[in-house]
Amino acid sequence: MNVNVSTYYCQTSIRKGAWRNMLYVPMTAVGLGMLTIIVLLTLVGPLIVHNDFTTVQMSERLQPSSWQYPLGTDHMGRCIFSRLVAGAQTTLGISGLVIISVTLIGVPLGLVSGYLGGRVDALLMRFVDGVGALPEFILAITICGFLGPNITNLMLAIVLVKWISYARVVRSIVLSEREKDYVLAARVGGCGTAIILWRHLMPQIISPVLVLATLNIGEIILIISSLSYLGLGAQPPAPEWGAMLNDGRPYFQTMPQLMIYPGLAIMLVVISCNLIGDGLRDILDVRSQ
């Protein structure tokens, strides 16, 4: 069997075994555990505490922790715990939709660009280089400010700046794989371009894209929170962790928990996603196997 073909099947078998051993890597296990606890709290939280996260009760403003309000109330008498849980649904939901969107855009473009080459690749890469030369966060602020502050425009702004990295990663992998013997054998065997891209090249990019997406979740959550903190994301009374940070800023000296709780939630989610991404990168790295 040719070396390149045997290497292809070896890499595939290694990746399958790596998925079975994922929970045995401490870094990945800790990240998965933290993220699982956060997701469970998000799902179970409304069943434990029945406070409405939008109801304003000025008579209950800035209350300390109690049985009725586990984390106290904010400056408008709203339950902080309920708003954190609802904000988790908003923040995690937006980040998940953004990851799916950038993957659906960047992966096909990277596949087509890397495999076809020529003018298609040159045209796409010039556009990618031009957009990628601008700082992502500044570009997201510009797009979101131009379109207007709301959740939909926030998601669109992040998608427009994040798909580039996926297209670049996929293109670089396809460029190195398209000349290998298993791809050449597929061409000689009469496989069309679509079959080669889907059946032969797609399995080679799943692992790197998955690692990139896992690492990007934390970064996207930080961008969402930052834009909401600047007033370009979720608008009142919708709960979102970045918006909660902005709301609690005037009360930081007297009631620091208004900023500590959402900031801690953002930090834990970002750390857990980064731990999972780092663990997956080590697990799925064929050379380390």
CSV table of C-alpha atoms in Angstrom, one decimal, residues 52-176:
chain,number,residue,atom,x,y,z
A,52,ASP,CA,-39.1,37.0,36.8
A,53,PHE,CA,-35.9,38.4,35.5
A,54,THR,CA,-37.6,41.4,33.9
A,55,THR,CA,-39.9,42.5,36.7
A,56,VAL,CA,-38.8,45.8,38.2
A,57,GLN,CA,-39.4,46.2,41.9
A,58,MET,CA,-37.8,49.3,43.2
A,59,SER,CA,-38.7,48.4,46.8
A,60,GLU,CA,-36.4,45.4,46.5
A,61,ARG,CA,-33.5,47.1,44.9
A,62,LEU,CA,-29.9,46.2,45.9
A,63,GLN,CA,-31.0,43.5,48.3
A,64,PRO,CA,-28.3,41.0,49.7
A,65,SER,CA,-28.5,37.3,49.1
A,66,SER,CA,-31.5,35.5,50.6
A,67,TRP,CA,-33.7,32.4,50.1
A,68,GLN,CA,-35.9,34.4,47.7
A,69,TYR,CA,-33.0,36.0,45.9
A,70,PRO,CA,-30.0,33.6,46.1
A,71,LEU,CA,-27.5,36.2,44.6
A,72,GLY,CA,-29.5,39.4,45.7
A,73,THR,CA,-31.1,42.0,43.5
A,74,ASP,CA,-29.8,44.6,41.2
A,75,HIS,CA,-30.4,48.4,41.1
A,76,MET,CA,-33.9,47.8,39.8
A,77,GLY,CA,-34.9,45.1,42.2
A,78,ARG,CA,-34.6,42.3,39.7
A,79,CYS,CA,-33.2,38.9,40.8
A,80,ILE,CA,-29.6,38.6,39.8
A,81,PHE,CA,-29.6,34.8,39.7
A,82,SER,CA,-32.6,34.7,37.4
A,83,ARG,CA,-30.9,37.3,35.1
A,84,LEU,CA,-27.7,35.3,35.1
A,85,VAL,CA,-29.5,32.1,34.1
A,86,ALA,CA,-31.5,34.0,31.4
A,87,GLY,CA,-28.3,35.8,30.3
A,88,ALA,CA,-26.5,32.4,30.0
A,89,GLN,CA,-29.2,31.3,27.6
A,90,THR,CA,-28.7,34.4,25.5
A,91,THR,CA,-24.9,34.4,25.6
A,92,LEU,CA,-24.4,30.7,25.0
A,93,GLY,CA,-27.2,30.6,22.4
A,94,ILE,CA,-25.7,33.5,20.4
A,95,SER,CA,-22.2,32.0,20.6
A,96,GLY,CA,-23.5,28.6,19.4
A,97,LEU,CA,-25.4,30.2,16.5
A,98,VAL,CA,-22.3,32.2,15.5
A,99,ILE,CA,-20.1,29.2,15.5
A,100,ILE,CA,-22.5,27.2,13.3
A,101,SER,CA,-22.8,30.2,10.9
A,102,VAL,CA,-19.1,30.8,10.5
A,103,THR,CA,-18.5,27.1,10.0
A,104,LEU,CA,-21.1,26.8,7.3
A,105,ILE,CA,-19.6,29.8,5.6
A,106,GLY,CA,-15.8,29.3,6.1
A,107,VAL,CA,-15.5,25.6,5.6
A,108,PRO,CA,-17.1,25.3,2.1
A,109,LEU,CA,-15.2,28.4,0.9
A,110,GLY,CA,-11.9,27.1,2.2
A,111,LEU,CA,-12.6,23.6,0.6
A,112,VAL,CA,-13.4,25.1,-2.8
A,113,SER,CA,-10.6,27.6,-2.7
A,114,GLY,CA,-8.0,25.2,-1.7
A,115,TYR,CA,-9.0,22.4,-4.0
A,116,LEU,CA,-9.7,24.4,-7.2
A,117,GLY,CA,-6.9,26.9,-6.8
A,118,GLY,CA,-6.2,29.2,-9.7
A,119,ARG,CA,-8.3,32.4,-10.0
A,120,VAL,CA,-10.9,31.3,-7.6
A,121,ASP,CA,-8.3,30.8,-4.8
A,122,ALA,CA,-6.5,34.0,-5.7
A,123,LEU,CA,-9.7,36.1,-5.7
A,124,LEU,CA,-11.0,34.7,-2.4
A,125,MET,CA,-7.6,35.0,-0.6
A,126,ARG,CA,-7.2,38.6,-1.7
A,127,PHE,CA,-10.5,39.4,-0.1
A,128,VAL,CA,-9.7,37.4,3.0
A,129,ASP,CA,-6.3,39.1,3.3
A,130,GLY,CA,-7.9,42.5,2.9
A,131,VAL,CA,-10.6,41.9,5.6
A,132,GLY,CA,-8.2,40.1,7.8
A,133,ALA,CA,-5.8,43.0,7.9
A,134,LEU,CA,-8.3,44.9,10.1
A,135,PRO,CA,-8.6,44.2,13.8
A,136,GLU,CA,-11.6,41.9,14.4
A,137,PHE,CA,-13.0,43.7,17.4
A,138,ILE,CA,-12.7,47.1,15.8
A,139,LEU,CA,-14.4,45.8,12.6
A,140,ALA,CA,-17.2,44.2,14.6
A,141,ILE,CA,-17.8,47.5,16.5
A,142,THR,CA,-17.9,49.3,13.2
A,143,ILE,CA,-20.4,46.9,11.6
A,144,CYS,CA,-22.6,46.7,14.7
A,145,GLY,CA,-22.6,50.4,15.1
A,146,PHE,CA,-23.5,50.9,11.4
A,147,LEU,CA,-26.3,48.4,11.4
A,148,GLY,CA,-27.7,49.4,14.8
A,149,PRO,CA,-27.5,47.9,18.3
A,150,ASN,CA,-29.5,44.7,18.7
A,151,ILE,CA,-28.9,41.0,19.0
A,152,THR,CA,-29.4,40.1,15.3
A,153,ASN,CA,-26.9,42.8,14.1
A,154,LEU,CA,-24.5,41.7,16.9
A,155,MET,CA,-24.5,38.1,15.5
A,156,LEU,CA,-24.2,39.3,11.9
A,157,ALA,CA,-21.2,41.5,12.8
A,158,ILE,CA,-19.4,38.7,14.6
A,159,VAL,CA,-20.1,36.2,11.7
A,160,LEU,CA,-18.7,38.7,9.2
A,161,VAL,CA,-15.4,38.9,11.0
A,162,LYS,CA,-14.9,35.3,12.2
A,163,TRP,CA,-15.5,33.2,9.1
A,164,ILE,CA,-12.1,34.3,7.7
A,165,SER,CA,-10.1,32.2,10.1
A,166,TYR,CA,-12.1,29.1,9.2
A,167,ALA,CA,-11.6,29.6,5.5
A,168,ARG,CA,-7.9,30.0,6.0
A,169,VAL,CA,-7.4,26.9,8.2
A,170,VAL,CA,-9.5,24.7,5.8
A,171,ARG,CA,-7.7,26.0,2.7
A,172,SER,CA,-4.2,25.3,4.2
A,173,ILE,CA,-5.2,21.7,5.0
A,174,VAL,CA,-6.8,21.1,1.6
A,175,LEU,CA,-3.7,22.5,-0.1
A,176,SER,CA,-1.5,19.9,1.7
